[in-house]
Short mmCIF file of C-alpha atoms and ligand atoms in Angstrom, two decimals:
data_model
loop_
_atom_site.label_atom_id
_atom_site.label_comp_id
_atom_site.label_asym_id
_atom_site.label_seq_id
_atom_site.Cartn_x
_atom_site.Cartn_y
_atom_site.Cartn_z
CA MET A 1 -3.33 29.59 27.83
CA ALA A 2 -1.09 29.44 24.75
CA THR A 3 2.34 30.99 25.33
CA GLN A 4 2.89 33.83 22.87
CA SER A 5 5.87 33.39 20.64
CA SER A 6 8.91 35.03 22.21
CA VAL A 7 11.16 36.84 19.89
CA LYS A 8 14.05 38.94 21.25
CA ALA A 9 15.56 41.46 19.03
CA VAL A 10 19.31 41.08 19.51
CA MET A 11 22.05 43.61 19.01
CA ASP A 12 22.66 41.93 15.64
CA ASN A 13 21.70 43.78 12.67
CA VAL A 14 22.32 43.92 8.93
CA GLU A 15 23.06 46.97 6.85
CA VAL A 16 21.47 47.18 3.48
CA THR A 17 22.81 49.82 0.97
CA PHE A 18 21.05 50.53 -2.28
CA GLY A 19 21.00 53.54 -4.54
CA GLY A 20 23.27 55.58 -2.27
CA ARG A 21 21.20 54.93 0.77
CA SER A 22 21.71 52.60 3.65
CA VAL A 23 19.40 51.13 6.36
CA ARG A 24 20.20 48.92 9.25
CA LEU A 25 17.69 46.12 9.79
CA PRO A 26 17.29 44.22 13.12
CA VAL A 27 18.11 40.53 13.17
CA VAL A 28 15.57 38.77 15.29
CA ARG A 29 16.32 35.37 16.89
CA GLY A 30 13.88 32.68 18.14
CA SER A 31 14.21 30.48 21.13
CA GLU A 32 16.03 27.78 19.17
CA GLY A 33 18.58 30.35 17.89
CA GLU A 34 17.09 30.72 14.36
CA ALA A 35 17.77 34.19 12.94
CA ALA A 36 15.80 36.34 10.59
CA ILE A 37 16.03 39.84 9.20
CA ASP A 38 13.13 42.05 10.01
CA ILE A 39 12.58 43.79 6.70
CA GLY A 40 9.69 46.07 7.91
CA ARG A 41 11.67 49.22 6.99
CA LEU A 42 13.11 48.12 3.70
CA ARG A 43 10.49 49.49 1.42
CA SER A 44 9.93 52.85 3.30
CA ASP A 45 13.60 53.41 3.74
CA LEU A 46 15.13 52.07 0.58
CA GLY A 47 12.04 51.49 -1.80
CA LEU A 48 12.85 47.80 -1.97
CA ILE A 49 10.83 44.63 -1.36
CA THR A 50 12.12 41.13 -1.18
CA LEU A 51 11.29 38.43 -3.94
CA ASP A 52 11.07 34.81 -2.74
CA PRO A 53 8.69 32.62 -4.92
CA GLY A 54 7.23 29.83 -2.81
CA TYR A 55 8.57 31.55 0.28
CA ALA A 56 11.41 29.08 0.55
CA ASN A 57 13.45 31.65 2.50
CA THR A 58 10.81 33.85 3.98
CA GLY A 59 9.33 33.60 7.42
CA SER A 60 5.71 34.66 7.52
CA CYS A 61 5.37 34.92 11.32
CA THR A 62 6.84 34.00 14.73
CA SER A 63 5.17 30.81 16.35
CA ALA A 64 5.52 29.00 19.58
CA ILE A 65 3.71 25.91 18.43
CA THR A 66 5.99 23.62 16.36
CA PHE A 67 9.71 23.58 15.90
CA ILE A 68 11.30 21.84 12.98
CA ASP A 69 15.06 21.49 12.36
CA GLY A 70 15.28 20.08 8.77
CA ASP A 71 19.01 19.46 8.93
CA ARG A 72 18.85 17.46 12.12
CA GLY A 73 15.51 15.77 11.47
CA ILE A 74 13.93 17.29 14.67
CA LEU A 75 10.13 17.84 15.16
CA ARG A 76 8.69 19.12 18.40
CA TYR A 77 5.17 20.15 19.34
CA ARG A 78 5.39 22.87 22.06
CA GLY A 79 8.90 21.65 22.84
CA TYR A 80 7.96 17.98 23.28
CA PRO A 81 9.89 15.62 20.74
CA ILE A 82 7.52 13.90 18.32
CA GLU A 83 9.26 10.49 19.21
CA GLN A 84 8.09 10.73 22.83
CA LEU A 85 4.61 12.07 21.88
CA ALA A 86 4.20 9.13 19.39
CA GLU A 87 5.19 6.64 22.04
CA LYS A 88 3.40 8.08 25.15
CA SER A 89 0.73 10.45 24.25
CA SER A 90 -2.68 10.29 22.46
CA PHE A 91 -4.19 12.31 19.74
CA LEU A 92 -6.65 14.28 22.06
CA GLU A 93 -3.77 14.90 24.38
CA VAL A 94 -1.75 16.44 21.53
CA VAL A 95 -4.87 18.41 20.47
CA TRP A 96 -4.81 20.13 23.98
CA LEU A 97 -1.08 20.54 23.85
CA LEU A 98 -1.04 22.22 20.49
CA ILE A 99 -4.11 24.60 21.15
CA HIS A 100 -3.30 25.40 24.87
CA GLY A 101 0.53 25.18 24.83
CA GLU A 102 0.91 22.76 27.82
CA LEU A 103 0.09 19.09 28.40
CA PRO A 104 -3.45 18.80 29.91
CA SER A 105 -4.05 17.90 33.68
CA ALA A 106 -6.10 14.68 34.21
CA ALA A 107 -9.20 16.98 34.79
CA GLN A 108 -8.57 19.00 31.54
CA MET A 109 -8.17 15.81 29.62
CA LYS A 110 -11.45 14.24 31.02
CA GLU A 111 -13.29 17.61 30.15
CA LEU A 112 -11.75 17.60 26.65
CA LYS A 113 -12.84 14.01 25.92
CA ALA A 114 -16.31 14.70 27.29
CA GLN A 115 -16.71 17.78 25.08
CA VAL A 116 -15.49 16.23 21.98
CA THR A 117 -17.63 13.08 22.57
CA HIS A 118 -20.88 15.10 22.83
CA HIS A 119 -20.23 17.13 19.64
CA THR A 120 -19.50 14.34 17.11
CA MET A 121 -22.93 14.35 15.57
CA LEU A 122 -23.74 16.27 12.52
CA HIS A 123 -27.04 18.27 12.01
CA GLU A 124 -29.57 15.91 10.41
CA ASN A 125 -29.73 18.25 7.33
CA PHE A 126 -26.22 17.18 6.44
CA ARG A 127 -27.93 13.91 5.03
CA ARG A 128 -29.34 16.03 2.31
CA PHE A 129 -26.02 17.86 1.89
CA PHE A 130 -24.14 14.71 1.16
CA ALA A 131 -27.04 13.33 -0.85
CA ALA A 132 -26.72 16.09 -3.29
CA LEU A 133 -23.07 15.26 -4.12
CA PRO A 134 -21.99 12.73 -6.80
CA LYS A 135 -21.31 9.28 -5.31
CA ASP A 136 -17.79 9.17 -6.78
CA ALA A 137 -16.79 12.59 -5.48
CA HIS A 138 -13.30 12.66 -3.88
CA PRO A 139 -13.59 12.95 -0.04
CA MET A 140 -11.27 16.03 0.07
CA PRO A 141 -13.67 18.46 -1.71
CA VAL A 142 -16.61 16.84 0.20
CA CYS A 143 -14.83 17.55 3.53
CA ALA A 144 -13.86 20.99 2.50
CA ALA A 145 -17.37 21.80 1.47
CA ALA A 146 -18.89 20.26 4.71
CA VAL A 147 -16.53 22.15 7.00
CA GLY A 148 -17.34 25.33 5.16
CA ALA A 149 -21.07 24.56 5.56
CA LEU A 150 -20.61 24.24 9.36
CA ALA A 151 -20.49 28.00 9.19
CA THR A 152 -24.13 27.95 8.17
CA PHE A 153 -25.19 25.92 11.15
CA TYR A 154 -23.18 27.82 13.69
CA GLN A 155 -23.45 31.35 12.57
CA GLU A 156 -21.49 33.19 15.34
CA PRO A 157 -18.51 30.92 15.47
CA GLU A 158 -16.17 33.43 16.94
CA SER A 159 -18.18 35.72 19.21
CA GLU A 160 -16.65 35.71 22.69
CA GLY A 161 -17.00 32.37 24.41
CA LEU A 162 -18.27 30.63 21.25
CA ILE A 163 -14.72 30.23 19.80
CA HIS A 164 -14.08 27.44 22.15
CA ASP A 165 -17.24 25.55 21.05
CA THR A 166 -16.23 26.16 17.39
CA VAL A 167 -12.78 24.50 18.15
CA ILE A 168 -14.37 21.47 19.97
CA ARG A 169 -17.04 21.19 17.08
CA LEU A 170 -14.15 21.01 14.46
CA ILE A 171 -12.14 18.46 16.29
CA ALA A 172 -15.25 16.30 17.07
CA LYS A 173 -16.96 16.49 13.70
CA MET A 174 -14.06 16.05 11.23
CA PRO A 175 -14.22 12.18 11.71
CA SER A 176 -17.99 12.21 11.25
CA ILE A 177 -17.63 14.34 8.11
CA ALA A 178 -14.82 12.01 6.81
CA ALA A 179 -16.82 8.92 7.47
CA CYS A 180 -19.96 10.22 5.95
CA SER A 181 -18.14 11.09 2.87
CA TYR A 182 -16.87 7.55 2.63
CA LYS A 183 -20.29 6.01 3.42
CA HIS A 184 -21.99 8.20 0.73
CA SER A 185 -19.33 6.94 -1.70
CA ILE A 186 -20.19 3.39 -1.20
CA GLY A 187 -23.92 3.84 -0.91
CA GLN A 188 -24.07 2.70 2.67
CA PRO A 189 -26.16 4.40 5.43
CA PHE A 190 -24.20 6.79 7.71
CA MET A 191 -23.38 5.26 11.16
CA TYR A 192 -24.02 7.59 14.04
CA PRO A 193 -20.92 8.11 16.32
CA ARG A 194 -20.87 6.19 19.62
CA ASN A 195 -20.24 7.82 22.88
CA ASP A 196 -18.65 4.75 24.33
CA LEU A 197 -15.67 4.80 21.83
CA ASP A 198 -12.52 6.73 21.93
CA TYR A 199 -11.67 9.21 19.11
CA ALA A 200 -9.91 6.79 16.67
CA SER A 201 -12.23 3.81 17.44
CA ASN A 202 -15.23 5.96 16.98
CA PHE A 203 -13.94 6.88 13.33
CA LEU A 204 -13.23 3.22 12.46
CA TYR A 205 -16.62 2.29 13.70
CA MET A 206 -18.44 5.03 11.68
CA MET A 207 -16.34 4.02 8.66
CA PHE A 208 -16.66 0.17 8.65
CA ALA A 209 -19.84 -0.70 10.75
CA THR A 210 -23.21 -1.25 9.09
CA PRO A 211 -26.72 -1.43 10.49
CA CYS A 212 -26.53 -5.22 9.52
CA GLU A 213 -23.37 -6.25 11.36
CA GLU A 214 -21.40 -4.92 14.33
CA TYR A 215 -17.87 -3.91 13.70
CA GLU A 216 -15.27 -4.86 16.40
CA VAL A 217 -12.53 -2.37 16.73
CA ASP A 218 -9.12 -3.98 16.84
CA PRO A 219 -7.24 -1.99 19.53
CA VAL A 220 -3.97 -2.24 17.56
CA VAL A 221 -5.51 -0.83 14.49
CA ALA A 222 -7.15 2.01 16.65
CA ARG A 223 -3.68 2.79 18.29
CA ALA A 224 -2.03 2.79 14.84
CA LEU A 225 -4.72 5.35 13.66
CA ASP A 226 -4.23 7.45 16.78
CA LEU A 227 -0.51 7.53 16.10
CA LEU A 228 -1.00 8.56 12.61
CA LEU A 229 -3.20 11.46 13.81
CA ILE A 230 -0.46 12.48 16.25
CA LEU A 231 2.14 12.48 13.62
CA HIS A 232 0.12 14.70 11.38
CA ALA A 233 -1.13 17.07 13.90
CA ASP A 234 1.03 20.08 13.08
CA HIS A 235 4.02 21.02 11.04
CA GLU A 236 4.68 24.76 11.26
CA GLN A 237 4.20 26.91 8.35
CA ASN A 238 3.44 24.34 5.52
CA CYS A 239 1.36 25.11 2.55
CA SER A 240 -2.11 24.23 4.11
CA THR A 241 -1.28 25.90 7.47
CA SER A 242 -0.16 29.10 5.67
CA THR A 243 -3.44 29.05 3.82
CA VAL A 244 -5.36 28.73 7.08
CA ARG A 245 -3.35 31.71 8.54
CA LEU A 246 -3.81 33.87 5.40
CA VAL A 247 -7.53 33.19 5.13
CA GLY A 248 -8.02 33.87 8.79
CA SER A 249 -5.99 37.07 8.61
CA SER A 250 -8.87 38.67 6.64
CA ARG A 251 -11.05 37.91 9.75
CA ALA A 252 -12.92 35.02 7.87
CA ASN A 253 -14.25 32.64 10.49
CA LEU A 254 -12.47 29.50 11.65
CA PHE A 255 -14.74 27.08 9.66
CA ALA A 256 -13.91 29.04 6.45
CA SER A 257 -10.29 28.96 7.15
CA ILE A 258 -10.11 25.35 7.90
CA SER A 259 -12.05 24.59 4.76
CA ALA A 260 -9.44 26.51 2.67
CA GLY A 261 -6.72 24.55 4.43
CA ILE A 262 -8.35 21.27 3.48
CA SER A 263 -8.45 22.31 -0.15
CA ALA A 264 -4.74 23.28 -0.13
CA LEU A 265 -3.81 19.91 1.61
CA TRP A 266 -5.48 18.06 -1.27
CA GLY A 267 -2.67 19.05 -3.72
CA PRO A 268 -0.47 16.07 -4.83
CA LEU A 269 2.67 17.91 -3.80
CA HIS A 270 1.24 18.28 -0.30
CA GLY A 271 -1.07 16.06 1.63
CA GLY A 272 -2.31 14.41 -1.65
CA ALA A 273 1.16 12.78 -1.89
CA ASN A 274 0.03 9.87 0.45
CA GLN A 275 -2.45 8.61 -2.01
CA GLN A 276 0.07 9.12 -4.97
CA VAL A 277 2.61 6.97 -3.00
CA ILE A 278 0.18 3.93 -2.69
CA GLU A 279 -0.85 4.31 -6.36
CA MET A 280 2.91 4.50 -7.23
CA LEU A 281 3.72 1.39 -5.29
CA GLU A 282 0.59 -0.49 -6.73
CA ARG A 283 1.81 0.35 -10.26
CA ILE A 284 5.07 -0.96 -9.61
CA ALA A 285 3.55 -4.14 -8.05
CA ALA A 286 1.13 -4.54 -10.92
CA GLU A 287 3.50 -3.92 -13.73
CA GLU A 288 5.96 -6.29 -12.12
CA GLY A 289 8.14 -3.20 -12.44
CA THR A 290 11.33 -2.88 -10.55
CA ALA A 291 12.37 -0.29 -8.06
CA GLU A 292 15.47 0.44 -10.12
CA ARG A 293 13.45 1.13 -13.35
CA PHE A 294 10.93 3.45 -11.36
CA LEU A 295 13.88 5.41 -9.85
CA ALA A 296 15.48 5.84 -13.31
CA ARG A 297 12.29 7.66 -14.38
CA ALA A 298 12.00 9.71 -11.22
CA LYS A 299 15.54 10.94 -11.91
CA ASP A 300 14.96 11.66 -15.65
CA THR A 301 14.56 15.36 -15.96
CA ASN A 302 12.50 14.74 -19.15
CA ASP A 303 10.13 12.60 -17.26
CA THR A 304 7.60 14.28 -14.97
CA THR A 305 7.60 11.05 -12.67
CA ARG A 306 8.57 11.77 -9.07
CA LEU A 307 9.25 9.47 -6.26
CA MET A 308 6.25 10.46 -4.29
CA GLY A 309 6.73 10.58 -0.65
CA PHE A 310 10.38 11.68 -1.07
CA GLY A 311 11.68 15.13 -0.72
CA HIS A 312 10.73 18.06 1.57
CA ARG A 313 11.03 21.81 1.56
CA VAL A 314 12.39 21.85 5.12
CA TYR A 315 13.57 18.30 5.97
CA LYS A 316 16.91 17.87 4.10
CA SER A 317 17.47 14.71 6.28
CA TYR A 318 15.11 11.85 7.29
CA ASP A 319 11.63 13.12 8.30
CA PRO A 320 11.36 11.83 11.87
CA ARG A 321 7.60 11.00 11.25
CA ALA A 322 8.66 8.61 8.34
CA ALA A 323 11.06 6.80 10.61
CA ILE A 324 8.26 6.20 13.21
CA LEU A 325 5.81 5.26 10.57
CA LYS A 326 8.25 2.78 8.91
CA ARG A 327 8.55 0.99 12.24
CA THR A 328 4.77 0.88 12.60
CA CYS A 329 4.19 -0.57 9.26
CA THR A 330 5.61 -3.91 10.13
CA GLU A 331 3.83 -4.04 13.40
CA VAL A 332 0.40 -3.26 11.96
CA ILE A 333 0.81 -5.59 8.94
CA ASN A 334 1.85 -8.51 11.13
CA ARG A 335 -1.13 -7.92 13.39
CA VAL A 336 -3.85 -7.49 10.67
CA GLY A 337 -2.10 -10.09 8.37
CA GLY A 338 -2.24 -7.85 5.34
CA SER A 339 0.27 -8.28 2.42
CA SER A 340 3.72 -6.77 3.05
CA ARG A 341 4.35 -6.57 -0.78
CA LEU A 342 3.75 -2.71 -0.96
CA LEU A 343 6.02 -2.34 2.22
CA GLU A 344 8.65 -4.29 0.63
CA ILE A 345 8.60 -2.26 -2.57
CA ALA A 346 8.63 0.95 -0.45
CA MET A 347 11.67 -0.23 1.39
CA SER A 348 13.56 -1.31 -1.62
CA LEU A 349 12.82 2.07 -3.19
CA GLU A 350 14.10 3.82 -0.12
CA GLU A 351 17.12 1.71 0.15
CA LEU A 352 18.19 2.39 -3.43
CA ALA A 353 17.23 6.12 -3.36
CA LEU A 354 19.35 6.81 -0.25
CA LYS A 355 22.49 5.25 -2.07
CA ASP A 356 21.76 7.03 -5.30
CA GLU A 357 23.64 10.29 -6.16
CA TYR A 358 20.51 12.01 -7.60
CA PHE A 359 18.73 11.76 -4.31
CA VAL A 360 21.70 12.14 -2.00
CA SER A 361 22.93 15.25 -3.79
CA ARG A 362 19.50 16.91 -3.54
CA ARG A 363 19.06 15.62 -0.01
CA LEU A 364 15.72 13.86 -0.75
CA TYR A 365 14.69 11.52 1.96
CA PRO A 366 11.32 9.78 2.73
CA ASN A 367 8.74 12.26 4.19
CA VAL A 368 5.56 11.58 6.16
CA ASP A 369 3.65 10.43 3.14
CA PHE A 370 6.10 7.67 2.13
CA TYR A 371 4.83 4.97 4.62
CA SER A 372 1.72 6.43 5.98
CA GLY A 373 -0.31 4.96 3.06
CA VAL A 374 1.04 1.48 3.59
CA ILE A 375 -0.39 1.55 7.12
CA TYR A 376 -3.71 3.17 5.99
CA LYS A 377 -4.09 0.43 3.43
CA ALA A 378 -3.20 -2.26 5.93
CA ILE A 379 -6.06 -1.20 8.24
CA GLY A 380 -8.52 -1.03 5.52
CA ILE A 381 -8.75 2.65 4.71
CA PRO A 382 -9.64 3.22 0.97
CA VAL A 383 -6.89 4.97 -0.85
CA ASN A 384 -9.04 8.07 -1.71
CA MET A 385 -9.68 8.67 2.02
CA PHE A 386 -5.88 8.85 2.86
CA THR A 387 -5.74 12.66 2.56
CA ALA A 388 -8.85 13.10 4.52
CA LEU A 389 -7.22 11.32 7.34
CA PHE A 390 -4.34 13.66 6.96
CA ALA A 391 -6.75 16.53 7.34
CA MET A 392 -8.31 14.98 10.37
CA GLY A 393 -4.93 14.78 11.99
CA ARG A 394 -3.84 18.25 10.91
CA THR A 395 -6.97 19.93 12.19
CA PRO A 396 -5.65 20.73 15.64
CA GLY A 397 -2.49 22.27 14.21
CA TRP A 398 -4.52 24.43 11.76
CA ILE A 399 -6.69 25.62 14.77
CA ALA A 400 -3.72 26.31 17.03
CA GLN A 401 -1.93 28.26 14.33
CA TRP A 402 -5.11 30.30 13.44
CA LEU A 403 -5.67 31.07 17.14
CA GLU A 404 -2.03 32.19 17.59
CA MET A 405 -2.29 34.40 14.51
CA ARG A 406 -5.59 36.02 15.69
CA ARG A 407 -4.23 36.60 19.15
CA GLU A 408 -1.02 38.20 17.99
CA PRO A 409 -1.58 41.79 18.81
CA SER A 410 0.38 42.94 15.63
CA SER A 411 -1.60 40.51 13.49
CA LYS A 412 -2.94 42.16 10.28
CA ILE A 413 -4.36 40.90 6.98
CA GLY A 414 -1.78 39.12 4.74
CA ARG A 415 -1.24 40.83 1.59
CA PRO A 416 2.17 40.04 -0.07
CA ARG A 417 3.70 42.43 -2.82
CA GLN A 418 4.93 41.57 -6.24
CA ILE A 419 7.35 42.70 -9.01
CA TYR A 420 5.24 43.61 -12.09
CA THR A 421 6.63 42.27 -15.26
CA GLY A 422 3.75 42.98 -17.61
CA ALA A 423 3.05 45.69 -20.28
CA THR A 424 3.92 49.20 -19.43
CA GLU A 425 1.33 51.92 -19.97
CA ARG A 426 -0.32 51.92 -23.47
CA PRO A 427 -3.47 53.60 -24.95
CA TYR A 428 -6.66 51.67 -25.61
CA VAL A 429 -7.05 50.52 -29.30
CA PRO A 430 -10.61 50.47 -30.60
CA MET A 431 -11.77 47.22 -32.37
CA GLU A 432 -11.79 48.56 -35.77
CA ARG A 433 -7.99 49.44 -35.53
CA ARG A 434 -6.85 46.18 -34.10
CA GLY A 435 -4.75 43.90 -36.22
C1 SDX U 501 3.97 17.18 2.90
O1 SDX U 501 5.82 21.57 4.27
C2 SDX U 501 5.45 20.63 4.85
O2 SDX U 501 5.72 20.49 6.05
C3 SDX U 501 4.56 19.46 4.35
C4 SDX U 501 4.29 18.28 5.12
C5 SDX U 501 3.44 18.66 6.32
O3 SDX U 501 3.36 17.88 7.25
O4 SDX U 501 2.60 19.58 6.17
O5 SDX U 501 5.50 17.66 5.58
C6 SDX U 501 3.54 17.19 4.28
O6 SDX U 501 3.50 17.91 2.04
C7 SDX U 501 5.22 16.29 2.52
C8 SDX U 501 5.53 16.40 1.04
C9 SDX U 501 4.71 15.52 0.28
N1 SDX U 501 4.94 15.64 -1.18
C10 SDX U 501 5.62 14.74 -1.93
O7 SDX U 501 5.99 13.62 -1.45
C11 SDX U 501 5.65 15.03 -3.35
C12 SDX U 501 7.01 14.53 -3.87
N2 SDX U 501 8.09 15.59 -3.39
C13 SDX U 501 8.23 16.77 -4.20
O8 SDX U 501 7.53 17.20 -5.07
C14 SDX U 501 9.11 17.89 -3.38
O9 SDX U 501 10.11 17.18 -2.83
C15 SDX U 501 8.41 18.79 -2.48
C16 SDX U 501 7.21 19.44 -3.10
C17 SDX U 501 7.94 17.98 -1.28
C18 SDX U 501 9.45 19.81 -2.02
O10 SDX U 501 9.65 20.51 -3.19
P1 SDX U 501 10.73 21.68 -3.23
O11 SDX U 501 11.32 21.94 -1.74
O12 SDX U 501 10.23 22.89 -3.84
O13 SDX U 501 11.99 21.02 -3.94
P2 SDX U 501 12.17 21.10 -5.52
O14 SDX U 501 10.76 20.68 -6.18
O15 SDX U 501 12.68 22.39 -5.97
O16 SDX U 501 13.21 19.95 -5.78
C19 SDX U 501 14.53 20.19 -5.66
C20 SDX U 501 15.08 19.14 -6.70
C21 SDX U 501 14.52 19.33 -8.08
O17 SDX U 501 15.43 18.75 -9.01
P3 SDX U 501 16.37 19.81 -9.84
O18 SDX U 501 15.56 20.94 -10.37
O19 SDX U 501 17.38 20.32 -8.78
O20 SDX U 501 17.18 19.05 -10.91
O21 SDX U 501 14.85 17.85 -6.24
C22 SDX U 501 13.98 17.32 -7.31
C23 SDX U 501 13.36 18.27 -8.25
O22 SDX U 501 13.09 17.83 -9.42
N3 SDX U 501 12.95 16.45 -6.48
C24 SDX U 501 12.59 15.27 -6.81
C25 SDX U 501 11.67 14.91 -5.81
N4 SDX U 501 11.32 15.85 -4.94
C26 SDX U 501 12.33 16.95 -5.38
N5 SDX U 501 12.95 14.32 -7.83
C27 SDX U 501 12.35 13.23 -7.71
N6 SDX U 501 11.45 12.70 -6.79
C28 SDX U 501 11.09 13.67 -5.90
N7 SDX U 501 10.02 13.35 -4.91
#
């Protein structure tokens, strides 16, 4: 069972004095030594709240799932370094690890594979669901709507004992939903999942096979996709995960909460960045632009251009996922024989940016989105599907975080405060007396 987050209140505390009154607030410390002020009594004792737009300095919860050290470029799932999981694990094994807190036994792994394999199909009514949507719909709103619609087919998703089925259904059906959104967009028939293929291979099959011709899954491509899913599986309290937790805190069901997370992930500053990176690289390639000229625009405060795939709220050093993906790009491109032009442009952008004072002084490094798109493109994934694959990978992390929030005894509905800056009280003015 998942280990509850362990937080030890230590003797440390801080004293806040305001308006002639003081309060001592405990400093809580996590298992990696991170410290936070528990401000639970700040409002009752001093009438103060904190203000932190974007929550850059605010912890929303304690969690035992993922640890990130942004200064040292560390990422661990349940204590296991991402580099070791990337090299030795599989996506379904990481699914078990994130949700249950421990690496699975052989028997647990066998059972998980069997359960996921036998829940990959969608209800046949989904054919009419997809048919109702415009052909050129972006896959992300399609996936968000389809995941939300799962709650209409499985109407008691959280009653005792069914929550496990709901978790399996989400992991199993995300690839089917994503593949159907792609097939719908190109006017091809949906391909039923196959029980003889592993998770990544089944997705590639549903994406690229047609009733007219077989599709042979390249094991190197399937392994690259499995790696991409591992690297995207969780990332502590990012925008979309915080969305899943907040929606789930109202006791909305897991399908509704994951659907909200998919919508949050779509934003270009978040998961949508991988699509923006490829479009940026293709623009530079097409316009015969140079990396230097593009970087000049990205640094120009009067220009909204950003070096997409660079910068991160937490990583102020190299995102370890980007380092792994950069190495994988070359391997995949050599294997599938794709053009390395976009990779060359990306690497020259990175080389120049990491020597440029603007980026160095702001501690802007490549993040997970900078190289992921180059691999997706090399294995034939259409650009507008990149963020849908990010959502597929992040689903176990969203689920694990949602379950941890729901199982936290002190968990209550999320409801932040505000500082009001609008008009003070004033009387209503009838229409005839308005200016
Ligand atoms: C993901 O949170 C997570 O863990 C997310 C994620 C996950 O796994 O869930 O890691 C996935 O979302 C990765 C991030 C993908 N987004 C992008 O690549 C979009 C480009 N990057 C940015 O827009 C930006 O870096 C953010 C949104 C990622 C982080 O923004 P912050 O922390 O709010 O930082 P900021 O916008 O305040 O930037 C600080 C300074 C600003 O300049 P000044 O005001 O100091 O002059 O750095 C500049 C920014 O203008 N800056 C950039 C830049 N990113 C920040 N300038 C040019 N290009 C960039 N990419």
